[in-house]
Backbone as CSV, one residue per row, in Angstrom:
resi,resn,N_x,N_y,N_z,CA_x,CA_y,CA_z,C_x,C_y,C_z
1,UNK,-1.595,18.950,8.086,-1.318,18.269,9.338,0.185,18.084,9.439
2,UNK,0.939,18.096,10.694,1.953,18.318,10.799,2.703,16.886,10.876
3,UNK,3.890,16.671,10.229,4.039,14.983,10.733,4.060,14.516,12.063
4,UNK,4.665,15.217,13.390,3.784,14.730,14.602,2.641,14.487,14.744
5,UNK,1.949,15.413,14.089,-0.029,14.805,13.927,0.125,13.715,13.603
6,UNK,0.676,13.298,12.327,0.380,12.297,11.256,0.900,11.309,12.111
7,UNK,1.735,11.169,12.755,2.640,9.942,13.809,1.649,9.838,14.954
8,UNK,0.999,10.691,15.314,0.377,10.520,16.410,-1.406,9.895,16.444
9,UNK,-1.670,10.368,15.219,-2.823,9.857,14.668,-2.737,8.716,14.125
10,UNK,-1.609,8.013,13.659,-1.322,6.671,13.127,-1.532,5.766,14.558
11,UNK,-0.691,6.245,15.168,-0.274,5.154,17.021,-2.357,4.808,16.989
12,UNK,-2.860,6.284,16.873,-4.103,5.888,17.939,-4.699,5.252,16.732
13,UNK,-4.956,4.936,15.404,-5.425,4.063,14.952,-4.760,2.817,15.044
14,UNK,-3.331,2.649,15.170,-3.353,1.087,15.807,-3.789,0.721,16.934
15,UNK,-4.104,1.490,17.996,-4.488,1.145,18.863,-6.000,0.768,19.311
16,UNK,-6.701,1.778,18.065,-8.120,1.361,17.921,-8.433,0.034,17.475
17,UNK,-7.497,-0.043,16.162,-7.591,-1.176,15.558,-7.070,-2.741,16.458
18,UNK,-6.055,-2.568,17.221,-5.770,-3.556,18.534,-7.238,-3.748,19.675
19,UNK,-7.116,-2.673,19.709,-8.772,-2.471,21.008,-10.201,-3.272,20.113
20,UNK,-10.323,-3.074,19.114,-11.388,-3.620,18.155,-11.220,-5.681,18.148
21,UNK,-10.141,-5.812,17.907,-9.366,-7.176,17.664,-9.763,-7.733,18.962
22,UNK,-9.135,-6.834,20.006,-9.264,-7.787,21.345,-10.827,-8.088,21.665
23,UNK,-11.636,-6.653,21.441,-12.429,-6.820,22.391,-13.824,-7.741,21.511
24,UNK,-13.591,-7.629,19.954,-14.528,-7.855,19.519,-14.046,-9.553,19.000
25,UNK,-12.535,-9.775,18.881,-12.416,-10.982,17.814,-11.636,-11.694,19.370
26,UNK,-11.739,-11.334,20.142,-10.944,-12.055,21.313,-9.595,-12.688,21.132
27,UNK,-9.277,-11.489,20.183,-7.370,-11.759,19.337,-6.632,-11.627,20.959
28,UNK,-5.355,-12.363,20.639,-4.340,-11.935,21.542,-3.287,-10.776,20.379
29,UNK,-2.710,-9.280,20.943,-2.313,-8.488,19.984,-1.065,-7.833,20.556
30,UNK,-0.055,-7.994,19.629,1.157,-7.353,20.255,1.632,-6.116,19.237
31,UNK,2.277,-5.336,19.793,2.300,-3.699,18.782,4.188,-3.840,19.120
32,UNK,4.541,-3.490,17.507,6.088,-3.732,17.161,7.105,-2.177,17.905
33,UNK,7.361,-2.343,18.525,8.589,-1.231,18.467,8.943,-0.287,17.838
34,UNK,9.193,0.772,17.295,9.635,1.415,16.443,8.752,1.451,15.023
35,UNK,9.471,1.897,13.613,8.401,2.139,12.913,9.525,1.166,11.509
36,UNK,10.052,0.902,11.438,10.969,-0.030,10.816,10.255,-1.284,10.301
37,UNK,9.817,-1.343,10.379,9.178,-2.629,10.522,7.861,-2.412,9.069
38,UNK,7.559,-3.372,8.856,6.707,-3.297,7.355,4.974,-3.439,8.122
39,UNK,4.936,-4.063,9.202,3.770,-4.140,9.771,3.647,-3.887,11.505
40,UNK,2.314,-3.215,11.695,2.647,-2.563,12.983,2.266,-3.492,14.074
41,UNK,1.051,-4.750,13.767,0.697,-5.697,15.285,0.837,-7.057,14.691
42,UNK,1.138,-7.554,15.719,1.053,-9.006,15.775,0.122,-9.573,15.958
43,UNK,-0.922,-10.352,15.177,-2.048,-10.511,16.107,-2.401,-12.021,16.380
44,UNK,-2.702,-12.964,17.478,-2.557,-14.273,17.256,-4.460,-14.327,17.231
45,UNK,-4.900,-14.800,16.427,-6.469,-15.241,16.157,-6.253,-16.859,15.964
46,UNK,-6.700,-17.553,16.988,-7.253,-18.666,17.257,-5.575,-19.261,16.793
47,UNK,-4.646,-19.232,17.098,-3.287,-20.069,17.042,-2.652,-19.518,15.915
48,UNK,-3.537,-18.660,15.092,-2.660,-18.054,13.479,-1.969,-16.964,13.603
49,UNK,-0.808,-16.802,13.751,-0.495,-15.285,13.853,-0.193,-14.632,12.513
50,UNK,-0.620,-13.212,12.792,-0.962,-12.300,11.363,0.013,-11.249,11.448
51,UNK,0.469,-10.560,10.534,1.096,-9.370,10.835,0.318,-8.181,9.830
52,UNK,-0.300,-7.515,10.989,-1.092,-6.366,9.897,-1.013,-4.885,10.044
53,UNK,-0.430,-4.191,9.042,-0.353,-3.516,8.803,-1.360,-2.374,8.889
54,UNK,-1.321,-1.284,10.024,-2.885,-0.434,9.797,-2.384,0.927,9.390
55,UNK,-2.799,1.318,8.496,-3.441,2.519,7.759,-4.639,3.514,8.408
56,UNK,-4.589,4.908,8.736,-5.448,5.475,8.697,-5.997,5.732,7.640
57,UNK,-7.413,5.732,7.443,-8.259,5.937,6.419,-8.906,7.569,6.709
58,UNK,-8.957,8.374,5.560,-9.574,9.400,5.698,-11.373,9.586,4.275
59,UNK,-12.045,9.811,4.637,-13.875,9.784,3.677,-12.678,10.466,2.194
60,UNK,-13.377,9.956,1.650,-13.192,10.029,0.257,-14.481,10.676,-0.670
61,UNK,-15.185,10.025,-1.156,-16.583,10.505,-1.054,-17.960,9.504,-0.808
62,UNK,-18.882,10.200,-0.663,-19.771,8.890,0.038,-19.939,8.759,1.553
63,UNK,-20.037,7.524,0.948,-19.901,6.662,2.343,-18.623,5.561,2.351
64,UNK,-17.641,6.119,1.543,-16.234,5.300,1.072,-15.007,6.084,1.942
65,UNK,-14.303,5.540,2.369,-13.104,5.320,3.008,-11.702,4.897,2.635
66,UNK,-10.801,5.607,2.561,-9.545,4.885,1.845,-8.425,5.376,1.672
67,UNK,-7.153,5.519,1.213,-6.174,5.904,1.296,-5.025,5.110,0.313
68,UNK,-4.011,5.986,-0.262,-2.850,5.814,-0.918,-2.181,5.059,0.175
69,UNK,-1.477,4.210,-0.798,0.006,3.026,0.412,0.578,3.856,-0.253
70,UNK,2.022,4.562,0.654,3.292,4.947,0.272,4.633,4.034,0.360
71,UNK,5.182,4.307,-0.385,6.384,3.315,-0.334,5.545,1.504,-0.314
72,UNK,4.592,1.317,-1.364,4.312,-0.227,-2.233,5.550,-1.243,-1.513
73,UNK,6.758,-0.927,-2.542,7.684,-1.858,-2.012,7.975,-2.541,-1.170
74,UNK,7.546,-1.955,0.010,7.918,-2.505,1.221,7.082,-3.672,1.822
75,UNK,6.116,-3.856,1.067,4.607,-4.776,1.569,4.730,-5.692,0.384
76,UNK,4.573,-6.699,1.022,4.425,-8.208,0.001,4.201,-9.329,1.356
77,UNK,3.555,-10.030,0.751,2.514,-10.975,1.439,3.446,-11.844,2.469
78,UNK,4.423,-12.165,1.876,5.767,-12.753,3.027,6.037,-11.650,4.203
79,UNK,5.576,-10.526,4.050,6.028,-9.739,5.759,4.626,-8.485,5.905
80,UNK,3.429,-8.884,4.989,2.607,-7.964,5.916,1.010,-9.142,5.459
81,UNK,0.235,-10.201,6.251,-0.849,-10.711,5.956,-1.911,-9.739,5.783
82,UNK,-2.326,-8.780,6.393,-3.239,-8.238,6.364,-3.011,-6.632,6.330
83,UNK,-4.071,-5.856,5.512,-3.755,-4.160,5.740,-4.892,-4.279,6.904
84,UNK,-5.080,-2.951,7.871,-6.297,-2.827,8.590,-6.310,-1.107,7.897
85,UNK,-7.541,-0.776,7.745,-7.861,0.678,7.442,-8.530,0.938,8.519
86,UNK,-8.236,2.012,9.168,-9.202,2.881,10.095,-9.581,4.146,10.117
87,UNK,-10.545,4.500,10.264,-11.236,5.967,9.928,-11.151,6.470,11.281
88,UNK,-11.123,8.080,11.248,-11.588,8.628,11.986,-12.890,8.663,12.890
89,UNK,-14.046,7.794,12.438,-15.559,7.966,12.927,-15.295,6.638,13.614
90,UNK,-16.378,6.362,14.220,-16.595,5.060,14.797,-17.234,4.318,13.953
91,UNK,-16.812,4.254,12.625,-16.967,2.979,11.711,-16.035,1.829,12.112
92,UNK,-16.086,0.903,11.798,-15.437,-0.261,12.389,-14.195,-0.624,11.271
93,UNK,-13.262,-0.727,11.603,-12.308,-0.964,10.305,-12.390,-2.265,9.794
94,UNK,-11.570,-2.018,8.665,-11.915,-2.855,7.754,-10.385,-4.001,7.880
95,UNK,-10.296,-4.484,7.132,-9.323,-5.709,6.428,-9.377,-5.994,5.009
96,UNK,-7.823,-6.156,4.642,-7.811,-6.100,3.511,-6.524,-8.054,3.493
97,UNK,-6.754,-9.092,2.442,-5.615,-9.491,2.443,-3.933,-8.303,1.714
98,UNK,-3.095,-8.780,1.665,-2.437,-8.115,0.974,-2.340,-9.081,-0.614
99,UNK,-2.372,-9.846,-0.399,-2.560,-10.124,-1.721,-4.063,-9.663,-2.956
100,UNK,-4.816,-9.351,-1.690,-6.012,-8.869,-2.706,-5.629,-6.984,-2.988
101,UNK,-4.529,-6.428,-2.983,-3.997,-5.509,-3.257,-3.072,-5.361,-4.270
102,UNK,-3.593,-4.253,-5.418,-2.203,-4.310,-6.429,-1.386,-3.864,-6.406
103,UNK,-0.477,-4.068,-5.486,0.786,-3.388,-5.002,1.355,-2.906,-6.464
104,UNK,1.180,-3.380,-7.815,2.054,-3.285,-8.964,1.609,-1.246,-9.559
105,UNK,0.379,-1.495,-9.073,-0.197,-0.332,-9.519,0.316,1.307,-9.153
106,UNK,0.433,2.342,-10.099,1.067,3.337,-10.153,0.891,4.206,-8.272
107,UNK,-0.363,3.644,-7.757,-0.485,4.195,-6.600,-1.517,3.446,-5.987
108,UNK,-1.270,1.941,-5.778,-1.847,1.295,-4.934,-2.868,2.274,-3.409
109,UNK,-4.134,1.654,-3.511,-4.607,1.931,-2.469,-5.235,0.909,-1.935
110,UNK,-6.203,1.066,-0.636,-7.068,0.507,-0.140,-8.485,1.404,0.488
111,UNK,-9.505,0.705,-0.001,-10.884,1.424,0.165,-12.032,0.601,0.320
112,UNK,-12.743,1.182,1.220,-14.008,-0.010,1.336,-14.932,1.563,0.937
113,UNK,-16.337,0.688,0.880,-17.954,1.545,1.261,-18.518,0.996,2.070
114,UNK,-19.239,1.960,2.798,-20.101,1.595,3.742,-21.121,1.585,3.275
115,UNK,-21.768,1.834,2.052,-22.675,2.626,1.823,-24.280,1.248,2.189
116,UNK,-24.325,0.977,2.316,-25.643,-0.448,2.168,-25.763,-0.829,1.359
117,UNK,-25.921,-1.973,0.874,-26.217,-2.498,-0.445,-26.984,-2.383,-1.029
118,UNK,-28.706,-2.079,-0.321,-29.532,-1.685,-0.801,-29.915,-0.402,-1.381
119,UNK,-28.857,0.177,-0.761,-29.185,2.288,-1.071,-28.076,2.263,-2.390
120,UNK,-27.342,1.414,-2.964,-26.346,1.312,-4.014,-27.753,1.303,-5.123
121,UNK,-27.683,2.362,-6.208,-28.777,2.538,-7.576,-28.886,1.402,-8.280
122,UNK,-27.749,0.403,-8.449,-27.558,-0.433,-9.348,-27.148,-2.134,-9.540
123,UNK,-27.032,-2.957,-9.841,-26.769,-4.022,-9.530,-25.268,-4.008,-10.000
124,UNK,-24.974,-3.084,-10.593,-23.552,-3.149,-11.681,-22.631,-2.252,-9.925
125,UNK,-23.079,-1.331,-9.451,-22.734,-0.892,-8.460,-22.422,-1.520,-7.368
126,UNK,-23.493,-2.109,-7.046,-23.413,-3.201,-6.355,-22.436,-4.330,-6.514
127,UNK,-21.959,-4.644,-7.206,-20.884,-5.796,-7.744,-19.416,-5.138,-7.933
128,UNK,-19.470,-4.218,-8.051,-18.059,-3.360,-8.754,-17.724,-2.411,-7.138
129,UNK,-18.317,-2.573,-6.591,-18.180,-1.455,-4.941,-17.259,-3.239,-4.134
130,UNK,-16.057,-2.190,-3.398,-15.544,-2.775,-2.531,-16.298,-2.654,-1.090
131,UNK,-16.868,-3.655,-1.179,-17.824,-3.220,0.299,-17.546,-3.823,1.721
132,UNK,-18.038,-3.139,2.886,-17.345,-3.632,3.773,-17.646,-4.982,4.392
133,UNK,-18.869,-5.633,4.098,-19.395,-6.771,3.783,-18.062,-7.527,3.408
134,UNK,-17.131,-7.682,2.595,-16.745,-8.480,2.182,-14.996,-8.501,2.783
135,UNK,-14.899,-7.667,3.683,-13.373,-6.920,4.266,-13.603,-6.873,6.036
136,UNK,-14.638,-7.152,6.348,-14.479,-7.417,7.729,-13.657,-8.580,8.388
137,UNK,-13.053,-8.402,9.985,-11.696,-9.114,10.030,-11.876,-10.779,9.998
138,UNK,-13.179,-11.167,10.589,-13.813,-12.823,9.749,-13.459,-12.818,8.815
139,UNK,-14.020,-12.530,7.687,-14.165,-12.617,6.472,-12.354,-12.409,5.990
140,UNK,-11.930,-11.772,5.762,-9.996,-11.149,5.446,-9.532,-12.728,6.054
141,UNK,-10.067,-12.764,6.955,-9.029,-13.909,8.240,-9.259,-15.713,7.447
142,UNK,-10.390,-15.282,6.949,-11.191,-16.894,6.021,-10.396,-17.309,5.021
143,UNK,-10.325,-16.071,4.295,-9.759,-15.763,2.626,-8.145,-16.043,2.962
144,UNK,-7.334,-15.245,3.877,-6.167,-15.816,4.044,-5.341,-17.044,4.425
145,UNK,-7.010,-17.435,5.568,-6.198,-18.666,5.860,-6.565,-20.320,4.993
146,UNK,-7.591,-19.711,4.299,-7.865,-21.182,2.893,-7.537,-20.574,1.603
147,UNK,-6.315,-19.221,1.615,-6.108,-18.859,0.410,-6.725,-18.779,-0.796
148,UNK,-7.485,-18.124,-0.301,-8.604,-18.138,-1.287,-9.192,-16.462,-1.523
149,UNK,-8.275,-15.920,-2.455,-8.450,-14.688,-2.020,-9.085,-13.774,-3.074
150,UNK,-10.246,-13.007,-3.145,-10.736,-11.809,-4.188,-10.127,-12.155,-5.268
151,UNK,-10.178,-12.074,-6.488,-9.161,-12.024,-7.517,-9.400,-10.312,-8.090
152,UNK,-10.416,-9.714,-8.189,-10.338,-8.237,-8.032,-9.702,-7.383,-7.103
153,UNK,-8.398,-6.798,-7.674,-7.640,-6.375,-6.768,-8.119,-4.799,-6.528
154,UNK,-7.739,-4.019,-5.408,-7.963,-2.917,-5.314,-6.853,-2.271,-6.024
């Protein structure tokens, strides 16, 4: 893919991910200028404003979703609250805090499953799967704002 693809396919997942916010979390959402910036929307949910960072997500295997952060450095919890991942399908994206991310790690990522909990073989599976159950934008928005966040980092 060509980096105009890659720039152009980024815009329309923030914009999915803005369109999702408004229409489903009745966010008010503002999109930053330029690309400078460590996070791409502003989003105000119920008086809190967030700054989150969205990621396109591309299938991995499964029913899992996810992607390498490039350039780590630039993300720390003082200038990005939230990652958003978005896929190509009409799966619903996800949320990540940034602190429930190991930015320290040789190649930090972020990944959910879709897979059901019930179609997971195992109970050990079940517990050890980042699922999307637990990364939807309620849930991300709970954990950040009573700091209370995963201690299993991705």
């Amino acid at each position: 893919m060509s980096e105009n693809n890659r720039q152009i396919r980024g815009e329309v997942s923030e914009l999915e991910v803005a369109t999702y916010l408004i229409e489903e979390h009745r966010c008010r959402v503002s999109q930053t200028f330029g690309h400078s910036h460590p996070y791409d929307l502003v989003v105000d949910a119920d008086g809190d404003l967030l700054k989150i960072q969205v990621k396109t997500v591309s299938p991995l295997q499964g029913n899992q979703v996810g992607r390498v952060l490039n350039n780590p450095d630039r993300y720390t919890p003082e200038n990005v609250d939230l990652f958003a991942g978005q896929s190509k399908s009409d799966q619903e994206p996800f949320f990540v805090p940034c602190q429930e991310v190991d930015l320290e790690a040789g190649n930090p990522s972020i990944h959910v499953t879709y897979t059901p909990l019930e179609n997971m073989p195992t109970k050990r599976t079940r517990e050890d799967a980042f699922h999307i159950s637990d990364y939807r934008f309620e849930d991300a928005l709970k954990r950040w704002r009573e700091g209370d966040f995963i201690e299993r980092k991705m």
